[in-house]
Amino acid sequence: MHLDHSLPLPAPAVGADAHRPGGARRALRVGLGGPVGSGKTATVAALCRVLRDELSLAVVTNDIYTREDAEFLLREAVLPPERITAVETGACPHTAIRDDISANLEAVEDLEDAVGPLDLVLVESGGDNLTATFSRGLVDAQIFVIDVAGGDDIPRKGGPGVTTADLLVVNKTDLAPYVGSDLARMAADAKAARAELPVVLQSLRSEEGVRDVADWIRARVAAWTA
Amino acid sequence: MSRAALLVLADGRFPAGGHAHSGGAEEAVRTGRITDAASLESFCRGRLHTAGLVAAALAAAAALGCDPAALDAAADARTPSPALRTAARRLGRQLMRAARATWPGLELDAVAREFPRGVHQPVVLGLAARAAGLGAADAAHCAVYESVGGPATATVRLLSLDPFDATAVLARLAPEMDRTADTAVSAAHRVRKGGPDELPAASAPLLEIGAEAHAARPVRLFAS
């Protein structure tokens, strides 16, 4: 091979550079993490349905041992298949989103190359524990999704996901009466744990659905492209 | 050379994507070829003297400055399984990213630009060692250690194997790893004069077949 440094194409980016190799601004990357079964994939699907007509978007999933989440999104046809990529994590989604983000960076860059330009890439973590947060080298903002059925003491217990995520979503509020969860207490504990950081309580079965989270993302995209 | 730089490159936490790969251990566990520490040791020994030796020779040759494109083609020729070739290039791309961020330099940039879809991971490993100021023996040692360290770590997760037993397997293999690395470095020096045909071509058909079976499975913990 020849080591010709005068080639017009720059080498691919190495980290969370805000620009594509060609100089254009890359897509905003938003991570969604949270415990198993809290409704991350359902939230991603709802966001895709609401935002796909106004934004160019794509999704990266990080499943633990299958392609279930990617296949759910494909089955629900929330996006064309070429806009959904599954990253395999070797049993450790928190490693792939925090400690070793190389596979996820490849995935988001490949999506931009293949179907871009994109406005937004949603990076969904596999269900994990309360300490699983995204590296700032991978995403620009992160959403932590918990649910009322997982125990109403989770906001009080805190942990990096609950306390530091840019947005905390308390999901499945419609289930609160059936599982004996105290929504007011969850909201108050979340506010105490997060100071000024926002919290959204949502039920995807309600009329409002994912509206508040979608509005939060719209504001983020507007700020990113401004 | 810097011994500390070698530790940085060889560290299992070096963020280059290896954690998602089992080096064929997952398929071997599923088909009953790895069931305990003793069978893990046999598996690792086989991998070390085949795929490990070839990887180490490729890494050492790259560290000596041999043409990465020729080495990449030689790696292809020594990797019959398309799934393994894909995995090796993907890991090569991930390692390239990590290496360029860790030891920035024009040579790595040029290879990244020339091969945006990645070159085989052991070739990148040699280039990374070179960028870190390390030598051919260092690159070969990283490669042989990776060839058995990955399966051992994966087996701890797959079988809930006692992690002390898995680490003891690696320790017992250490003298063989040293000898394999030495063999690889000798071959790499020959490659400098005689070209990539001097590279060893030890193959492990069961690893190749297993990789294809693994790639077709709908449920798996590891990518390869």
Short mmCIF file of C-alpha atoms in Angstrom, two decimals:
data_model
loop_
_atom_site.label_atom_id
_atom_site.label_comp_id
_atom_site.label_asym_id
_atom_site.label_seq_id
_atom_site.Cartn_x
_atom_site.Cartn_y
_atom_site.Cartn_z
CA MET A 1 0.00 0.00 0.00
CA HIS A 2 1.09 3.59 -0.36
CA LEU A 3 1.13 6.00 2.55
CA ASP A 4 0.02 9.01 0.55
CA HIS A 5 -0.84 11.85 2.91
CA SER A 6 -2.22 14.01 0.12
CA LEU A 7 -5.33 11.85 -0.38
CA PRO A 8 -8.40 14.08 -0.37
CA LEU A 9 -10.39 12.00 2.12
CA PRO A 10 -9.52 12.54 5.77
CA ALA A 11 -9.23 9.45 7.96
CA PRO A 12 -12.38 8.41 9.84
CA ALA A 13 -13.09 10.15 13.11
CA VAL A 14 -11.73 8.58 16.28
CA GLY A 15 -14.09 9.80 18.96
CA ALA A 16 -17.09 11.97 19.69
CA ASP A 17 -16.12 14.62 17.18
CA ALA A 18 -19.16 16.75 16.39
CA HIS A 19 -18.39 16.67 12.68
CA ARG A 20 -18.36 14.04 9.97
CA PRO A 21 -15.07 13.42 8.13
CA GLY A 22 -16.41 15.60 5.30
CA GLY A 23 -16.90 18.51 7.71
CA ALA A 24 -20.69 18.38 8.03
CA ARG A 25 -22.22 18.27 11.48
CA ARG A 26 -23.06 14.72 12.52
CA ALA A 27 -26.37 13.61 14.01
CA LEU A 28 -27.29 14.25 17.62
CA ARG A 29 -26.85 11.00 19.56
CA VAL A 30 -29.21 10.27 22.42
CA GLY A 31 -28.75 7.21 24.64
CA LEU A 32 -31.60 5.38 26.37
CA GLY A 33 -30.68 3.18 29.32
CA GLY A 34 -32.40 1.65 32.31
CA PRO A 35 -33.33 -1.62 34.00
CA VAL A 36 -34.69 -4.66 32.16
CA GLY A 37 -38.35 -4.33 31.22
CA SER A 38 -38.75 -0.64 32.03
CA GLY A 39 -39.94 0.18 28.53
CA LYS A 40 -36.84 1.41 26.71
CA THR A 41 -37.65 -0.33 23.44
CA ALA A 42 -41.32 0.69 23.62
CA THR A 43 -40.23 4.28 24.21
CA VAL A 44 -37.82 4.12 21.26
CA ALA A 45 -40.59 2.70 19.06
CA ALA A 46 -42.99 5.44 20.14
CA LEU A 47 -40.36 8.12 19.52
CA CYS A 48 -39.71 6.76 16.04
CA ARG A 49 -43.41 6.88 15.19
CA VAL A 50 -43.75 10.47 16.43
CA LEU A 51 -40.49 11.87 15.04
CA ARG A 52 -39.83 9.96 11.81
CA ASP A 53 -41.79 12.37 9.61
CA GLU A 54 -40.02 15.48 10.88
CA LEU A 55 -36.47 14.18 11.51
CA SER A 56 -34.10 11.86 9.68
CA LEU A 57 -33.39 9.28 12.36
CA ALA A 58 -31.85 5.88 13.01
CA VAL A 59 -31.59 3.47 15.96
CA VAL A 60 -28.76 1.37 17.40
CA THR A 61 -29.76 -1.38 19.85
CA ASN A 62 -27.46 -3.12 22.33
CA ASP A 63 -29.05 -6.42 23.21
CA ILE A 64 -27.61 -8.73 25.81
CA TYR A 65 -27.75 -12.04 23.98
CA THR A 66 -30.07 -11.75 21.01
CA ARG A 67 -31.29 -9.30 18.42
CA GLU A 68 -34.69 -9.15 20.15
CA ASP A 69 -34.87 -5.38 20.54
CA ALA A 70 -33.80 -4.72 16.96
CA GLU A 71 -36.25 -7.35 15.76
CA PHE A 72 -39.09 -5.84 17.79
CA LEU A 73 -38.44 -2.49 16.12
CA LEU A 74 -38.29 -4.16 12.71
CA ARG A 75 -41.50 -6.10 13.35
CA GLU A 76 -43.28 -2.95 14.47
CA ALA A 77 -41.97 -1.30 11.28
CA VAL A 78 -41.22 1.93 13.12
CA LEU A 79 -38.33 2.60 10.72
CA PRO A 80 -37.06 1.04 7.50
CA PRO A 81 -34.70 -1.87 8.32
CA GLU A 82 -31.62 -0.09 6.99
CA ARG A 83 -32.07 2.50 9.76
CA ILE A 84 -31.83 -0.05 12.59
CA THR A 85 -28.55 -1.69 13.67
CA ALA A 86 -27.97 -4.20 16.46
CA VAL A 87 -24.65 -4.16 18.34
CA GLU A 88 -23.61 -7.36 20.12
CA THR A 89 -22.30 -6.79 23.61
CA GLY A 90 -20.80 -10.05 24.90
CA ALA A 91 -23.19 -10.20 27.86
CA CYS A 92 -22.27 -6.71 29.02
CA PRO A 93 -24.35 -3.84 27.62
CA HIS A 94 -22.82 -1.42 30.14
CA THR A 95 -19.36 -2.20 28.76
CA ALA A 96 -20.49 -1.46 25.20
CA ILE A 97 -22.13 1.85 26.11
CA ARG A 98 -19.60 3.10 28.65
CA ASP A 99 -16.21 1.37 28.97
CA ASP A 100 -15.58 0.24 25.41
CA ILE A 101 -17.74 2.21 23.01
CA SER A 102 -15.89 1.24 19.83
CA ALA A 103 -18.61 -1.06 18.41
CA ASN A 104 -21.32 1.52 19.03
CA LEU A 105 -19.28 4.28 17.41
CA GLU A 106 -18.80 2.05 14.37
CA ALA A 107 -22.56 1.44 14.28
CA VAL A 108 -23.60 5.10 14.45
CA GLU A 109 -21.02 6.11 11.87
CA ASP A 110 -22.02 3.29 9.52
CA LEU A 111 -25.65 4.42 9.79
CA GLU A 112 -24.69 7.98 8.87
CA ASP A 113 -22.67 6.67 5.93
CA ALA A 114 -25.44 4.35 4.74
CA VAL A 115 -28.64 6.36 5.22
CA GLY A 116 -27.44 9.82 6.26
CA PRO A 117 -27.42 12.68 6.61
CA LEU A 118 -29.20 12.03 9.90
CA ASP A 119 -30.58 14.47 12.46
CA LEU A 120 -30.85 12.00 15.32
CA VAL A 121 -29.49 8.58 16.32
CA LEU A 122 -31.12 6.85 19.28
CA VAL A 123 -28.72 4.42 21.01
CA GLU A 124 -30.62 1.98 23.19
CA SER A 125 -28.81 0.00 25.87
CA GLY A 126 -29.82 -3.51 26.78
CA GLY A 127 -31.56 -3.68 30.15
CA ASP A 128 -28.97 -3.26 32.86
CA ASN A 129 -28.55 -2.06 36.42
CA LEU A 130 -28.95 1.33 38.06
CA THR A 131 -25.30 2.27 37.53
CA ALA A 132 -25.31 1.81 33.74
CA THR A 133 -24.71 5.14 32.06
CA PHE A 134 -23.51 6.09 28.59
CA SER A 135 -20.06 7.44 27.85
CA ARG A 136 -19.96 11.08 26.80
CA GLY A 137 -17.73 9.82 24.01
CA LEU A 138 -20.71 7.98 22.53
CA VAL A 139 -23.82 10.09 23.16
CA ASP A 140 -24.54 13.79 23.52
CA ALA A 141 -27.42 13.28 25.94
CA GLN A 142 -28.91 10.35 27.79
CA ILE A 143 -32.33 9.30 29.00
CA PHE A 144 -32.74 6.86 31.87
CA VAL A 145 -36.00 4.91 31.82
CA ILE A 146 -37.41 3.33 34.97
CA ASP A 147 -40.96 2.17 35.59
CA VAL A 148 -43.43 2.25 38.44
CA ALA A 149 -43.67 -1.56 38.57
CA GLY A 150 -39.94 -1.91 39.23
CA GLY A 151 -40.48 -0.48 42.71
CA ASP A 152 -41.34 3.04 43.76
CA ASP A 153 -38.20 3.28 45.86
CA ILE A 154 -35.88 3.39 42.80
CA PRO A 155 -35.76 7.21 42.57
CA ARG A 156 -34.86 7.33 46.27
CA LYS A 157 -32.16 4.67 45.86
CA GLY A 158 -30.62 6.80 43.12
CA GLY A 159 -27.47 5.61 41.37
CA PRO A 160 -25.75 7.31 38.44
CA GLY A 161 -28.56 6.57 35.97
CA VAL A 162 -31.26 8.14 38.11
CA THR A 163 -29.21 11.04 39.41
CA THR A 164 -27.13 12.09 36.38
CA ALA A 165 -29.14 11.26 33.22
CA ASP A 166 -30.14 14.34 31.26
CA LEU A 167 -33.75 13.15 31.39
CA LEU A 168 -35.33 10.65 33.79
CA VAL A 169 -38.46 8.90 32.53
CA VAL A 170 -40.76 7.17 35.01
CA ASN A 171 -42.67 4.85 32.69
CA LYS A 172 -45.91 2.83 32.93
CA THR A 173 -47.67 5.29 35.23
CA ASP A 174 -50.95 3.58 34.27
CA LEU A 175 -49.82 0.55 36.29
CA ALA A 176 -49.25 2.48 39.53
CA PRO A 177 -52.63 1.63 41.14
CA TYR A 178 -52.18 -2.08 40.38
CA VAL A 179 -48.68 -2.45 41.79
CA GLY A 180 -49.15 -0.15 44.78
CA SER A 181 -46.63 2.44 43.63
CA ASP A 182 -46.90 5.96 44.99
CA LEU A 183 -46.40 8.25 41.94
CA ALA A 184 -46.25 11.44 44.00
CA ARG A 185 -43.53 9.96 46.15
CA MET A 186 -41.58 8.78 43.10
CA ALA A 187 -41.79 12.26 41.57
CA ALA A 188 -40.71 13.94 44.80
CA ASP A 189 -37.82 11.52 45.35
CA ALA A 190 -36.69 11.97 41.74
CA LYS A 191 -36.73 15.73 42.10
CA ALA A 192 -34.76 15.52 45.31
CA ALA A 193 -32.17 13.21 43.71
CA ARG A 194 -31.82 15.27 40.52
CA ALA A 195 -32.04 18.91 41.56
CA GLU A 196 -32.72 20.87 38.35
CA LEU A 197 -32.55 17.93 35.92
CA PRO A 198 -35.94 17.14 34.31
CA VAL A 199 -38.22 14.18 35.05
CA VAL A 200 -41.07 12.93 32.85
CA LEU A 201 -43.81 10.62 34.11
CA GLN A 202 -45.37 8.83 31.17
CA SER A 203 -47.73 6.08 30.15
CA LEU A 204 -47.36 5.00 26.55
CA ARG A 205 -50.96 3.76 26.73
CA SER A 206 -52.29 7.24 27.45
CA GLU A 207 -53.32 9.73 24.82
CA GLU A 208 -50.21 11.85 25.44
CA GLY A 209 -47.98 8.79 25.06
CA VAL A 210 -44.36 9.74 24.44
CA ARG A 211 -45.18 13.42 23.82
CA ASP A 212 -43.07 14.97 26.61
CA VAL A 213 -39.99 12.92 25.78
CA ALA A 214 -40.40 13.74 22.08
CA ASP A 215 -40.63 17.45 22.93
CA TRP A 216 -37.45 17.18 25.01
CA ILE A 217 -35.65 15.53 22.09
CA ARG A 218 -36.95 18.15 19.63
CA ALA A 219 -35.45 20.85 21.83
CA ARG A 220 -32.15 18.98 21.96
CA VAL A 221 -32.03 18.56 18.20
CA ALA A 222 -32.85 22.26 17.73
CA ALA A 223 -30.02 23.23 20.07
CA TRP A 224 -27.63 20.80 18.34
CA THR A 225 -28.29 22.12 14.86
CA ALA A 226 -28.49 25.79 15.89
CA MET B 1 10.49 0.18 24.16
CA SER B 2 8.27 1.09 27.04
CA ARG B 3 7.17 -1.82 29.18
CA ALA B 4 4.30 0.27 30.51
CA ALA B 5 3.04 0.99 26.98
CA LEU B 6 2.95 -2.77 26.42
CA LEU B 7 0.74 -3.15 29.48
CA VAL B 8 -1.62 -0.47 28.16
CA LEU B 9 -1.96 -2.25 24.81
CA ALA B 10 -2.26 -5.73 26.31
CA ASP B 11 -4.80 -4.74 28.97
CA GLY B 12 -8.11 -6.54 28.49
CA ARG B 13 -9.78 -3.22 29.25
CA PHE B 14 -8.15 -1.55 26.24
CA PRO B 15 -11.33 -0.26 24.56
CA ALA B 16 -11.12 -2.05 21.22
CA GLY B 17 -14.22 -4.25 21.25
CA GLY B 18 -12.71 -7.56 22.35
CA HIS B 19 -15.17 -7.97 25.20
CA ALA B 20 -17.97 -8.88 22.77
CA HIS B 21 -16.04 -11.82 21.24
CA SER B 22 -15.30 -15.25 22.70
CA GLY B 23 -12.68 -16.50 20.24
CA GLY B 24 -14.84 -19.50 19.42
CA ALA B 25 -15.38 -20.44 23.06
CA GLU B 26 -19.14 -19.89 22.99
CA GLU B 27 -19.65 -22.37 20.15
CA ALA B 28 -17.26 -24.83 21.85
CA VAL B 29 -19.26 -24.54 25.06
CA ARG B 30 -22.53 -25.01 23.24
CA THR B 31 -21.32 -28.12 21.45
CA GLY B 32 -19.85 -29.62 24.61
CA ARG B 33 -16.16 -29.23 23.78
CA ILE B 34 -15.52 -26.88 26.70
CA THR B 35 -17.14 -28.06 29.93
CA ASP B 36 -14.61 -27.25 32.63
CA ALA B 37 -11.15 -25.83 33.29
CA ALA B 38 -9.37 -28.85 31.79
CA SER B 39 -11.25 -28.70 28.50
CA LEU B 40 -10.84 -24.91 28.45
CA GLU B 41 -7.09 -25.48 28.70
CA SER B 42 -7.15 -27.92 25.77
CA PHE B 43 -9.20 -25.51 23.71
CA CYS B 44 -6.88 -22.61 24.49
CA ARG B 45 -3.78 -24.69 23.73
CA GLY B 46 -5.21 -25.62 20.34
CA ARG B 47 -6.13 -22.03 19.58
CA LEU B 48 -2.74 -20.75 20.71
CA HIS B 49 -0.78 -23.02 18.37
CA THR B 50 -3.02 -22.36 15.34
CA ALA B 51 -4.95 -19.08 15.17
CA GLY B 52 -2.76 -17.60 17.91
CA LEU B 53 0.49 -18.36 16.10
CA VAL B 54 -0.78 -16.93 12.81
CA ALA B 55 -2.11 -13.81 14.54
CA ALA B 56 1.16 -13.32 16.37
CA ALA B 57 3.21 -13.62 13.18
CA LEU B 58 0.92 -11.12 11.42
CA ALA B 59 1.18 -8.70 14.34
CA ALA B 60 4.96 -9.06 14.55
CA ALA B 61 5.36 -8.52 10.80
CA ALA B 62 3.17 -5.41 10.92
CA ALA B 63 5.20 -4.13 13.86
CA LEU B 64 8.36 -4.60 11.78
CA GLY B 65 6.89 -2.36 9.09
CA CYS B 66 5.82 -4.95 6.51
CA ASP B 67 3.14 -3.82 4.04
CA PRO B 68 -0.24 -3.91 5.85
CA ALA B 69 -2.16 -4.58 2.63
CA ALA B 70 -0.07 -7.66 1.86
CA LEU B 71 -0.44 -8.87 5.45
CA ASP B 72 -4.20 -8.32 5.31
CA ALA B 73 -4.42 -10.40 2.13
CA ALA B 74 -2.29 -13.10 3.77
CA ALA B 75 -4.64 -13.09 6.78
CA ASP B 76 -7.61 -13.54 4.44
CA ALA B 77 -5.90 -16.51 2.81
CA ARG B 78 -5.38 -18.07 6.25
CA THR B 79 -8.98 -17.52 7.38
CA PRO B 80 -11.38 -19.75 5.42
CA SER B 81 -14.49 -18.78 7.42
CA PRO B 82 -16.23 -15.65 6.04
CA ALA B 83 -17.70 -15.02 9.50
CA LEU B 84 -14.21 -14.97 11.03
CA ARG B 85 -12.89 -12.69 8.30
CA THR B 86 -15.75 -10.28 8.98
CA ALA B 87 -15.17 -10.42 12.73
CA ALA B 88 -11.41 -9.90 12.29
CA ARG B 89 -11.91 -6.82 10.11
CA ARG B 90 -14.55 -5.41 12.42
CA LEU B 91 -12.25 -5.84 15.40
CA GLY B 92 -9.42 -4.39 13.35
CA ARG B 93 -11.48 -1.30 12.70
CA GLN B 94 -12.34 -0.95 16.38
CA LEU B 95 -8.72 -1.44 17.41
CA MET B 96 -7.65 1.11 14.81
CA ARG B 97 -9.97 3.67 16.34
CA ALA B 98 -8.70 3.00 19.85
CA ALA B 99 -5.05 3.00 18.73
CA ARG B 100 -5.37 6.26 16.81
CA ALA B 101 -6.92 7.94 19.82
CA THR B 102 -4.29 6.47 22.15
CA TRP B 103 -1.11 6.83 20.05
CA PRO B 104 -1.92 9.37 17.34
CA GLY B 105 0.31 9.22 14.27
CA LEU B 106 0.41 9.61 10.51
CA GLU B 107 1.03 5.94 9.81
CA LEU B 108 -2.15 4.77 11.57
CA ASP B 109 -4.10 7.62 9.96
CA ALA B 110 -2.90 6.54 6.53
CA VAL B 111 -3.94 2.90 7.03
CA ALA B 112 -7.32 3.97 8.43
CA ARG B 113 -7.85 6.13 5.36
CA GLU B 114 -6.72 3.43 2.96
CA PHE B 115 -8.92 0.75 4.54
CA PRO B 116 -12.08 2.39 5.89
CA ARG B 117 -13.72 -1.05 6.26
CA GLY B 118 -10.85 -2.29 8.41
CA VAL B 119 -7.95 -4.70 8.10
CA HIS B 120 -7.51 -7.93 10.06
CA GLN B 121 -7.16 -7.24 13.78
CA PRO B 122 -3.67 -8.77 14.24
CA VAL B 123 -2.30 -6.49 11.51
CA VAL B 124 -3.73 -3.46 13.30
CA LEU B 125 -2.36 -4.83 16.57
CA GLY B 126 1.13 -4.77 15.06
CA LEU B 127 0.64 -1.26 13.73
CA ALA B 128 -0.65 -0.15 17.12
CA ALA B 129 2.40 -1.65 18.81
CA ARG B 130 4.59 0.22 16.33
CA ALA B 131 2.75 3.48 17.04
CA ALA B 132 3.24 2.87 20.77
CA GLY B 133 6.97 2.51 20.28
CA LEU B 134 6.87 -1.24 20.87
CA GLY B 135 8.64 -4.00 18.96
CA ALA B 136 7.73 -7.15 17.10
CA ALA B 137 8.09 -9.37 20.16
CA ASP B 138 5.72 -7.13 22.10
CA ALA B 139 3.13 -7.31 19.34
CA ALA B 140 3.48 -11.09 19.15
CA HIS B 141 3.07 -11.44 22.90
CA CYS B 142 -0.10 -9.31 22.82
CA ALA B 143 -1.50 -11.50 20.04
CA VAL B 144 -0.79 -14.83 21.69
CA TYR B 145 -2.16 -13.60 24.99
CA GLU B 146 -5.34 -12.32 23.33
CA SER B 147 -5.76 -15.63 21.52
CA VAL B 148 -6.27 -17.43 24.83
CA GLY B 149 -7.29 -14.62 27.18
CA GLY B 150 -10.49 -13.91 25.25
CA PRO B 151 -11.80 -17.49 25.36
CA ALA B 152 -10.88 -17.82 29.05
CA THR B 153 -12.78 -14.66 30.04
CA ALA B 154 -15.74 -15.65 27.89
CA THR B 155 -15.88 -19.12 29.45
CA VAL B 156 -16.10 -17.60 32.91
CA ARG B 157 -19.28 -15.88 31.77
CA LEU B 158 -20.64 -18.78 29.71
CA LEU B 159 -20.13 -21.61 32.21
CA SER B 160 -19.93 -19.60 35.42
CA LEU B 161 -16.51 -21.22 35.61
CA ASP B 162 -14.47 -20.31 38.68
CA PRO B 163 -12.46 -17.25 37.55
CA PHE B 164 -9.44 -18.43 39.57
CA ASP B 165 -9.41 -21.69 37.60
CA ALA B 166 -9.66 -19.83 34.29
CA THR B 167 -6.76 -17.56 35.22
CA ALA B 168 -4.69 -20.53 36.33
CA VAL B 169 -5.22 -22.03 32.87
CA LEU B 170 -3.68 -18.91 31.34
CA ALA B 171 -0.77 -19.03 33.77
CA ARG B 172 -0.06 -22.66 32.91
CA LEU B 173 -0.04 -21.76 29.21
CA ALA B 174 2.43 -18.90 29.72
CA PRO B 175 5.60 -20.82 28.74
CA GLU B 176 3.88 -22.05 25.57
CA MET B 177 2.74 -18.49 24.84
CA ASP B 178 6.36 -17.31 25.08
CA ARG B 179 7.56 -20.03 22.73
CA THR B 180 4.75 -19.34 20.26
CA ALA B 181 5.56 -15.64 20.27
CA ASP B 182 9.23 -16.44 19.60
CA THR B 183 8.28 -18.64 16.64
CA ALA B 184 6.03 -15.88 15.32
CA VAL B 185 8.77 -13.24 15.57
CA SER B 186 11.22 -15.47 13.68
CA ALA B 187 8.64 -15.89 10.93
CA ALA B 188 8.01 -12.13 10.85
CA HIS B 189 11.70 -11.46 10.24
CA ARG B 190 11.60 -13.90 7.34
CA VAL B 191 8.54 -12.09 5.96
CA ARG B 192 10.59 -8.91 5.72
CA LYS B 193 12.89 -10.60 3.22
CA GLY B 194 10.74 -13.32 1.67
CA GLY B 195 7.26 -11.79 1.71
CA PRO B 196 4.03 -12.94 3.37
CA ASP B 197 4.37 -16.54 2.15
CA GLU B 198 6.83 -16.91 5.02
CA LEU B 199 3.96 -16.46 7.50
CA PRO B 200 2.81 -19.63 9.29
CA ALA B 201 -0.48 -21.05 8.03
CA ALA B 202 -1.49 -23.26 10.94
CA SER B 203 -5.21 -23.83 10.77
CA ALA B 204 -7.87 -25.08 13.17
CA PRO B 205 -10.74 -26.38 11.03
CA LEU B 206 -13.07 -26.83 14.00
CA LEU B 207 -12.65 -23.14 14.94
CA GLU B 208 -13.54 -22.14 11.38
CA ILE B 209 -16.53 -24.49 11.18
CA GLY B 210 -17.68 -23.46 14.66
CA ALA B 211 -17.48 -19.78 13.71
CA GLU B 212 -19.84 -20.36 10.79
CA ALA B 213 -22.29 -22.29 12.98
CA HIS B 214 -22.10 -19.61 15.65
CA ALA B 215 -22.74 -16.79 13.19
CA ALA B 216 -25.97 -18.49 12.12
CA ARG B 217 -27.37 -18.87 15.64
CA PRO B 218 -30.21 -16.51 16.53
CA VAL B 219 -29.37 -16.44 20.24
CA ARG B 220 -25.82 -15.92 21.44
CA LEU B 221 -23.93 -13.94 24.04
CA PHE B 222 -20.84 -13.19 21.96
CA ALA B 223 -20.46 -11.86 18.44
CA SER B 224 -17.92 -14.56 17.55
#
